[in-house]
mmCIF file of C-alpha atoms in Angstrom:
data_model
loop_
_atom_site.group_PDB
_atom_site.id
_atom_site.type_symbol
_atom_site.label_atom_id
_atom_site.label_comp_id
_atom_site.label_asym_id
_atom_site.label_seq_id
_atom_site.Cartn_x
_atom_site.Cartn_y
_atom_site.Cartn_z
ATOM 1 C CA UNK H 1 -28.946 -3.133 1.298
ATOM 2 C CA UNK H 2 -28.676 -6.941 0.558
ATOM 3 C CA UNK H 3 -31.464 -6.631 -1.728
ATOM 4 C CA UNK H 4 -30.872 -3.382 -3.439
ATOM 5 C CA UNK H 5 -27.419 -3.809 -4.125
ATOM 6 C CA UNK H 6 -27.834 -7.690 -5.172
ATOM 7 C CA UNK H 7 -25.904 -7.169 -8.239
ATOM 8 C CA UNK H 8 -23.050 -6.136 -6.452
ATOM 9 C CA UNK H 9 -23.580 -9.243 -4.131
ATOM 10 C CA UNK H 10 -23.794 -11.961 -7.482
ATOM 11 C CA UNK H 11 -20.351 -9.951 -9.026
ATOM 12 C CA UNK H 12 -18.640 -10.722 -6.114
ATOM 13 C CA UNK H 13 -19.585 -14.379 -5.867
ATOM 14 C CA UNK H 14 -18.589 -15.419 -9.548
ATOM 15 C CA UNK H 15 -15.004 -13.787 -9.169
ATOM 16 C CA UNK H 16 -14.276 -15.038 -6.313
ATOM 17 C CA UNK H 17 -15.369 -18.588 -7.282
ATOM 18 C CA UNK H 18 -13.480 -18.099 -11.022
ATOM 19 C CA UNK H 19 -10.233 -16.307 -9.186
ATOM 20 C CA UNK H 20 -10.552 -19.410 -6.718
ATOM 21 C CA UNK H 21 -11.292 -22.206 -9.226
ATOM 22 C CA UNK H 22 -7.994 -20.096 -11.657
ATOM 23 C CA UNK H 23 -5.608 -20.792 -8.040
ATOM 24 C CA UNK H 24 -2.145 -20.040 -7.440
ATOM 25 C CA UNK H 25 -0.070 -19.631 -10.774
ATOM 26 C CA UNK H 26 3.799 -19.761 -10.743
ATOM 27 C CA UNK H 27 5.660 -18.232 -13.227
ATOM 28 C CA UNK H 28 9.886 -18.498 -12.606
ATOM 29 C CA UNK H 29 11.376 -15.380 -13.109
ATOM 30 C CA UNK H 30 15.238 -15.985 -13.048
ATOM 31 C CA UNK H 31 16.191 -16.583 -9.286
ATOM 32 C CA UNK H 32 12.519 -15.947 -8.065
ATOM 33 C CA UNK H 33 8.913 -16.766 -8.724
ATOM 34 C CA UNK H 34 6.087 -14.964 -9.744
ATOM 35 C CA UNK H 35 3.307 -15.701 -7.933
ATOM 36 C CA UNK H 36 -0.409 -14.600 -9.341
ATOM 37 C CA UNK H 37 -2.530 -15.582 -6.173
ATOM 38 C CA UNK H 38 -6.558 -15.279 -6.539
ATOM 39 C CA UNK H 39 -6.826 -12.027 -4.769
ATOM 40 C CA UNK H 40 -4.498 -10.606 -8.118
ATOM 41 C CA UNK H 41 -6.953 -11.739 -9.843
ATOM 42 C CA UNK H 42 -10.049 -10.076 -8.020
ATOM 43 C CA UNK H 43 -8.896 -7.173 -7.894
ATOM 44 C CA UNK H 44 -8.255 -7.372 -11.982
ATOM 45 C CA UNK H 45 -11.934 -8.465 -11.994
ATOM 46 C CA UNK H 46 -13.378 -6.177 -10.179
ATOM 47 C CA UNK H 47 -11.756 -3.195 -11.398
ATOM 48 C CA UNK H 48 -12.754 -4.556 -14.968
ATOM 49 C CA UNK H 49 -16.285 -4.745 -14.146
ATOM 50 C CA UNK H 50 -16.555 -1.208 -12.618
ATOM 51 C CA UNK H 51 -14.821 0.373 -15.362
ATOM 52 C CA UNK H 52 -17.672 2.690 -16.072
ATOM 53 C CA UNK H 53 -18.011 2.579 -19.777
ATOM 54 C CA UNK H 54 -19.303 -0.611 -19.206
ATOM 55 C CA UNK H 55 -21.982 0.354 -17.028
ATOM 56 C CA UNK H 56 -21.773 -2.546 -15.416
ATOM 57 C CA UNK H 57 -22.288 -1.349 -11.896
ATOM 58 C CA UNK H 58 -23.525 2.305 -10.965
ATOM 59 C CA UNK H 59 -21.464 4.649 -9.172
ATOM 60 C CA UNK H 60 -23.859 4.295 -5.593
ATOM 61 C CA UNK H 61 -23.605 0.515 -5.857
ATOM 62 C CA UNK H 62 -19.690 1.134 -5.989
ATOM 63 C CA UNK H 63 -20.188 3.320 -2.740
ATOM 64 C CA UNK H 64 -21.947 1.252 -0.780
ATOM 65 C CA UNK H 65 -19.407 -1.656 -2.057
ATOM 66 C CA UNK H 66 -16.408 0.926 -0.336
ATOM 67 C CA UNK H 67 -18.492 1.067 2.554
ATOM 68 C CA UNK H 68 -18.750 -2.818 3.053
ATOM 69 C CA UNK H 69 -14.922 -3.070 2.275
ATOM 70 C CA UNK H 70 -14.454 -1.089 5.421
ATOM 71 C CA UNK H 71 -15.986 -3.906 7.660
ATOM 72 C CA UNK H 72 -13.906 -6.836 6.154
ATOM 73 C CA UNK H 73 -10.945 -4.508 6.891
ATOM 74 C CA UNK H 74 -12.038 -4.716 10.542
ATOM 75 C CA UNK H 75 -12.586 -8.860 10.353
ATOM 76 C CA UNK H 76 -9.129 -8.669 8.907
ATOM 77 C CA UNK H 77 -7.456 -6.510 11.791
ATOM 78 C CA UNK H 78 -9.065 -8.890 14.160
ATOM 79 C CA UNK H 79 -8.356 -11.863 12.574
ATOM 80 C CA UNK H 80 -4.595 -10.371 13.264
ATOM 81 C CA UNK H 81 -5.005 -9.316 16.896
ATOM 82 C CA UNK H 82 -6.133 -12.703 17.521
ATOM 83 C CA UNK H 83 -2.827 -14.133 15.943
ATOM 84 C CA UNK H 84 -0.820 -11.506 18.006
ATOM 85 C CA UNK H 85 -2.147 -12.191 21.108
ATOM 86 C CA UNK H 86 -1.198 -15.105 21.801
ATOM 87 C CA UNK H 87 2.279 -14.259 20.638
ATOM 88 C CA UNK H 88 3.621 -11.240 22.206
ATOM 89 C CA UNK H 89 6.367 -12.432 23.595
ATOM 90 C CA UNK H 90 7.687 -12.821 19.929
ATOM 91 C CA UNK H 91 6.471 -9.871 19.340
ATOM 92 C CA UNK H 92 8.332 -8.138 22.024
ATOM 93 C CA UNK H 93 11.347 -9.543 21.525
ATOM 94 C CA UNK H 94 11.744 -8.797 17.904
ATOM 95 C CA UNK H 95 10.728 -4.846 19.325
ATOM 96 C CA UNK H 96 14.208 -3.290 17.422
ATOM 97 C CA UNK H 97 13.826 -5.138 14.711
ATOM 98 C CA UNK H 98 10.297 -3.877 14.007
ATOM 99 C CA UNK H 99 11.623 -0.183 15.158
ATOM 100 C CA UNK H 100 14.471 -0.592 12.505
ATOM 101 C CA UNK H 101 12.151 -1.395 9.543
ATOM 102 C CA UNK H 102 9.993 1.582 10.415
ATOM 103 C CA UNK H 103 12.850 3.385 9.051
ATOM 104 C CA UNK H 104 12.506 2.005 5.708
ATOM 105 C CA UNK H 105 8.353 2.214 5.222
ATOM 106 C CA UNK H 106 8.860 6.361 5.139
ATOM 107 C CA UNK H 107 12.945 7.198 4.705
ATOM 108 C CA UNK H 108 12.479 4.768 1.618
ATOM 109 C CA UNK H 109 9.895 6.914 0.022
ATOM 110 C CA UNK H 110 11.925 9.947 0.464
ATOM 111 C CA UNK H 111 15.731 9.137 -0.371
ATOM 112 C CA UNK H 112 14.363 6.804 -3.445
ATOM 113 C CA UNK H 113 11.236 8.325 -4.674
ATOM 114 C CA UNK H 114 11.937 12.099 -4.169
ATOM 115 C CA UNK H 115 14.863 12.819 -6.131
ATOM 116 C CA UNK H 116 12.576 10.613 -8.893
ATOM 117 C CA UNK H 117 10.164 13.336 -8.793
ATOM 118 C CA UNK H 118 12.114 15.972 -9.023
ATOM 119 C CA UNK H 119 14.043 14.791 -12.336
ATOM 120 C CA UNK H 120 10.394 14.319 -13.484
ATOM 121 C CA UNK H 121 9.716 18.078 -13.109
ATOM 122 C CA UNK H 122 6.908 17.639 -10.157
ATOM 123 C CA UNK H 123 7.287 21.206 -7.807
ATOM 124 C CA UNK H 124 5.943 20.912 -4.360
ATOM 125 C CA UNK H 125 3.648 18.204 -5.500
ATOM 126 C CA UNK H 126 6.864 15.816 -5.256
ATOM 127 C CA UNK H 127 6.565 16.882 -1.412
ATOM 128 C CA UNK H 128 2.962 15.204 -0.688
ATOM 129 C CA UNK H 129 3.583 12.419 -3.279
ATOM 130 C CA UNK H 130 6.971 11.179 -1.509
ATOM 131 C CA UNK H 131 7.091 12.053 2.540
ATOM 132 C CA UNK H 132 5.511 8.516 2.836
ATOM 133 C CA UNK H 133 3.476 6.172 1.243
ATOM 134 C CA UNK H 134 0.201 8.147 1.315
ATOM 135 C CA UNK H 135 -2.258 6.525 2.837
ATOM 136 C CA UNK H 136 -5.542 7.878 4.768
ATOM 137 C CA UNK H 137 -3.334 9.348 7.868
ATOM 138 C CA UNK H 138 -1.099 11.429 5.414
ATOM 139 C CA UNK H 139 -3.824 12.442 3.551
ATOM 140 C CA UNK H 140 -4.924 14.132 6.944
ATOM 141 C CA UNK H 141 -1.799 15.513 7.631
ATOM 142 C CA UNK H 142 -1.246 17.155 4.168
ATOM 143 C CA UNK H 143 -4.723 18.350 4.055
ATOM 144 C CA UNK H 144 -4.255 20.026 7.739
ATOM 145 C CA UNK H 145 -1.136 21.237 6.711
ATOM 146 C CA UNK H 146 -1.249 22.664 3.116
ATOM 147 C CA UNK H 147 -5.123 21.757 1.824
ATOM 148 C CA UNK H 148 -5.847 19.097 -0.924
ATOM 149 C CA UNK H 149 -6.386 22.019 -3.383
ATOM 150 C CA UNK H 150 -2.664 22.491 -2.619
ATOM 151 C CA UNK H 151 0.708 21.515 -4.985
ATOM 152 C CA UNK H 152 1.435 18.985 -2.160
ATOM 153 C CA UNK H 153 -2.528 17.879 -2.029
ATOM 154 C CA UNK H 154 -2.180 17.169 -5.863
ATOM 155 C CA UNK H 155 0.946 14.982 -4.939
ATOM 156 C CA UNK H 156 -0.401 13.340 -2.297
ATOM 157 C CA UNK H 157 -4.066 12.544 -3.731
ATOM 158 C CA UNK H 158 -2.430 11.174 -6.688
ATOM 159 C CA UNK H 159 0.233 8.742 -5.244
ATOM 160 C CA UNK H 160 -3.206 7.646 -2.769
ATOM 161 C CA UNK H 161 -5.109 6.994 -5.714
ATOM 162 C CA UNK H 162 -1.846 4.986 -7.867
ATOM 163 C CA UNK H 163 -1.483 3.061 -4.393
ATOM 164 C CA UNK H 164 -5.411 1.840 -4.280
ATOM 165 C CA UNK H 165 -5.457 0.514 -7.489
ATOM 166 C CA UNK H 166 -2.014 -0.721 -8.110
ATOM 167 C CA UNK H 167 -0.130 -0.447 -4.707
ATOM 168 C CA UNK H 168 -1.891 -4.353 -3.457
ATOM 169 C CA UNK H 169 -1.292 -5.795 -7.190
ATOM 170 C CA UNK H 170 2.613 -4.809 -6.485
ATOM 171 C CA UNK H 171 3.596 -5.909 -3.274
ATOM 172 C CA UNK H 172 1.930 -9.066 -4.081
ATOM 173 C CA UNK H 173 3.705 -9.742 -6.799
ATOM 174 C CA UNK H 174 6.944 -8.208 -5.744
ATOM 175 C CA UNK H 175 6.162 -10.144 -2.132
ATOM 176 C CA UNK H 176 6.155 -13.319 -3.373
ATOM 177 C CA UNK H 177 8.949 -12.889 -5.680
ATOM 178 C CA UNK H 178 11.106 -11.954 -2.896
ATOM 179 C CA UNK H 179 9.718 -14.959 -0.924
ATOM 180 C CA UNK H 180 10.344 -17.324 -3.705
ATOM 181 C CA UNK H 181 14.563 -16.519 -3.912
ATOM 182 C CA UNK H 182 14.400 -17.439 -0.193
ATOM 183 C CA UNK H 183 17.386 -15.006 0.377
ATOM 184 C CA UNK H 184 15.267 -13.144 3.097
ATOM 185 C CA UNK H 185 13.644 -14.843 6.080
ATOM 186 C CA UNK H 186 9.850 -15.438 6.036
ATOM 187 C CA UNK H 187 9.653 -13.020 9.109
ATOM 188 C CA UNK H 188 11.482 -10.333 7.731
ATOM 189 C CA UNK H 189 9.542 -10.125 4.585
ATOM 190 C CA UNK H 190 6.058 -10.248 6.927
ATOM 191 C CA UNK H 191 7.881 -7.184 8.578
ATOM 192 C CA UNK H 192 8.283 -5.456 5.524
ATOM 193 C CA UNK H 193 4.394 -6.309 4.188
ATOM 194 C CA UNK H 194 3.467 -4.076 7.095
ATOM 195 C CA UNK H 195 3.492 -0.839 5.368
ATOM 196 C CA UNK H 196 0.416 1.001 6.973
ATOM 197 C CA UNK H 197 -2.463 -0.035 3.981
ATOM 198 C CA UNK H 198 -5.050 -3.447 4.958
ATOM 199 C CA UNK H 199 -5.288 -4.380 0.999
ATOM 200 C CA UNK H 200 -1.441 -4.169 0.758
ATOM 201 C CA UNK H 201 -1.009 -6.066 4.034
ATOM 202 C CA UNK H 202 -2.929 -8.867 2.627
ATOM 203 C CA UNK H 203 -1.642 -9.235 -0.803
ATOM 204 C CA UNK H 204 2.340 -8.858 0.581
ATOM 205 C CA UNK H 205 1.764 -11.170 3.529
ATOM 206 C CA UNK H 206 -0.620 -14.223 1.338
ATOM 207 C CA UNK H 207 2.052 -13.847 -1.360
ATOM 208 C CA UNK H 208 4.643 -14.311 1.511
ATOM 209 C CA UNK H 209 2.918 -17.118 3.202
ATOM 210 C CA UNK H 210 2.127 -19.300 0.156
ATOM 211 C CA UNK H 211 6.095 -19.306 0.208
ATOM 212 C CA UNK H 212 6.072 -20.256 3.654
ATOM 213 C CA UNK H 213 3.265 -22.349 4.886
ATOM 214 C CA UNK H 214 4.562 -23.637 7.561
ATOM 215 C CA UNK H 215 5.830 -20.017 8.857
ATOM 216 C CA UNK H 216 1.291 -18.982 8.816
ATOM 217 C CA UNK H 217 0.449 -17.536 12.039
ATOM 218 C CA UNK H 218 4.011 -16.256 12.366
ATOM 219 C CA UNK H 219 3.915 -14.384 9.222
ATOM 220 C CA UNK H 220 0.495 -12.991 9.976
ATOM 221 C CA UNK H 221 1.655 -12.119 13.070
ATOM 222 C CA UNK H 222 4.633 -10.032 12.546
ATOM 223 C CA UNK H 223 2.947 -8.576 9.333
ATOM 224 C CA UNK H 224 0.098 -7.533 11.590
ATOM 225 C CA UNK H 225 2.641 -6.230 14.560
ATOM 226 C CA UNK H 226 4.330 -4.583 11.774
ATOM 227 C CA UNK H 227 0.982 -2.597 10.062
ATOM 228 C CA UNK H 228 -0.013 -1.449 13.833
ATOM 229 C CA UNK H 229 2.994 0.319 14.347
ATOM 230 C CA UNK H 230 3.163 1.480 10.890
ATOM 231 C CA UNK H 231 -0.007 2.895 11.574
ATOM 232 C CA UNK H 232 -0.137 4.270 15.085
ATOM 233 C CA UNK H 233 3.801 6.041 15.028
ATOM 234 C CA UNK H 234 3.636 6.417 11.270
ATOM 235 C CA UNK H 235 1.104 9.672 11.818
ATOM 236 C CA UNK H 236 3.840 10.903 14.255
ATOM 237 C CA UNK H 237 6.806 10.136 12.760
ATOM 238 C CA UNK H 238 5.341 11.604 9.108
ATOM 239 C CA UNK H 239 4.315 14.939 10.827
ATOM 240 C CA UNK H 240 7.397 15.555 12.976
ATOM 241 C CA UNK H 241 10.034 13.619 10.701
ATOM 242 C CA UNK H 242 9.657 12.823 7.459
ATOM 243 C CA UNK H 243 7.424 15.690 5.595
ATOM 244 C CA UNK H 244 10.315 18.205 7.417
ATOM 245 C CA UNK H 245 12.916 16.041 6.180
ATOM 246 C CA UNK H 246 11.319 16.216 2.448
ATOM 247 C CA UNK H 247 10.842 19.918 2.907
ATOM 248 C CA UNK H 248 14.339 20.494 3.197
ATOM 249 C CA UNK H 249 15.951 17.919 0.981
ATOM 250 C CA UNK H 250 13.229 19.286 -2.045
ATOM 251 C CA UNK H 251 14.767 22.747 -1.435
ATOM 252 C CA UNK H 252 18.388 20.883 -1.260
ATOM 253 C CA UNK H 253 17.591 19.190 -4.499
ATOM 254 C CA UNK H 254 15.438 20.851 -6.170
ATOM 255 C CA UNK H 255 18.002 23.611 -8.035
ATOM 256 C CA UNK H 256 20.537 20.383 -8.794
ATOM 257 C CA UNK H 257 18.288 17.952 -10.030
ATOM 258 C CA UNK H 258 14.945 19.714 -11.412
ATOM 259 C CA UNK H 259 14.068 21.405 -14.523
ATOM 260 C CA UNK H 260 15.303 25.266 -15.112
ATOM 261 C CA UNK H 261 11.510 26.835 -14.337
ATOM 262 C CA UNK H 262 11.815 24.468 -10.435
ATOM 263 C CA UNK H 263 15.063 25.794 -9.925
ATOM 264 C CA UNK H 264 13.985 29.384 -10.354
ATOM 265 C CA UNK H 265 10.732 29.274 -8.153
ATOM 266 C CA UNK H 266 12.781 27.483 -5.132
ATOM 267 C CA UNK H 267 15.511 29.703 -5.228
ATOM 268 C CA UNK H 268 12.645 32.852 -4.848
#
């Protein structure tokens, strides 16, 4: 693979060495900072590169790229149960605090982002695009539930895809803004970076901790407690909680806030 997928393997080294050699740019934005970290600037690489009008790299090199992407996922998640470890005490005492926040990673999706969508004139796609924040796990659960060829697999697909390309470049960004005002502790904001996606974890919690050096292994650590439960209760708490709760409140919603031709199909 190392040899048939070199190009791949000589891409990778010359953005990493220019986003490395470009470093961490500040850029004050009133109260806060900007911060445009080197994995912002990969990602803008990368996805520049594989645009494929510039047949730059071919669609199986970009596979077996995906594929190799899973195992540094799986160095990361290590790296973080190595931080944990060590650490659960802290991790166990700040146990409501992480509970709370759960709260916000899917309830936020669906108080803030589904009344968006249904002023925007989505139908049931607004369902699978806002009962949470769409990673792999709610794929699954949409796709058991309604199919992917479904109004709610449309939503869903398409908030997954906005989320891969976009979702790590945002959090970062909005991370380290956050970080910057230093209004919120360093350990709630690692709490917050843990919203159930590896890329996002890293951008949210490196934004976070460039902030915060001295806060490192702490702000790994509850950004990595954080992800886990995210992860593990999320599937539960998305089948059992939230996609009912976004059932009902799109019927609630739908005839007050979406277009005439919504209204009329939801009160059928």
């Amino acid at each position: 693979m190392l040899i048939k997928n070199w190009r791949i393997h000589v891409f990778a080294f010359f953005i990493v060495a220019f986003s490395e050699f470009i470093g961490m740019v500040k850029i004050s934005v009133g109260p806060g900072v900007l911060l445009f970290l080197p994995l912002l600037y990969a990602m803008v690489f990368g996805g520049i590169i594989s645009w494929p009008r510039l047949k730059l790299i071919k669609l199986d090199e970009m596979n077996a790229a995906s594929k190799v992407l899973g195992v540094i996922a799986l160095l990361l998640v290590t790296k973080l149960g190595v931080i944990i470890g060590p650490q659960v005490a802290k991790v166990a005492q700040s146990g409501l605090a992480l509970s709370m926040q759960e709260l916000g990673h899917f309830f936020g999706t669906v108080l803030f982002g589904l009344p968006v969508a249904i002023m925007l004139g989505l139908g049931r796609e607004a369902v699978g695009a806002t009962f949470s924040i769409d990673r792999e796990p709610n794929i699954a659960i949409i796709s058991e539930k309604y199919g992917l060829d479904s109004p709610e697999g449309r939503g869903v697909m398409a908030v997954y895809i906005c989320g891969t390309v976009f979702g790590a470049v945002w959090l970062g960004l909005l991370a380290g803004y956050l970080a910057a005002t230093k209004f919120f502790h360093p350990y709630a904001l690692a709490m917050g970076a843990g919203v159930g996606s590896g890329s996002m974890l890293a951008a949210a919690s490196g934004a976070i901790k460039a902030v915060f050096p001295e806060y490192g292994n702490e702000i790994l650590m509850y950004a990595g407690a954080s992800n886990l439960l995210t992860t593990v209760i999320g599937i539960y708490f998305c089948l059992f909680v939230s996609l009912p709760t976004t059932n009902y409140l799109y019927k609630i919603l739908t005839p007050i806030l979406g277009p005439k031709k919504n209204r009329e199909v939801t009160m059928k």
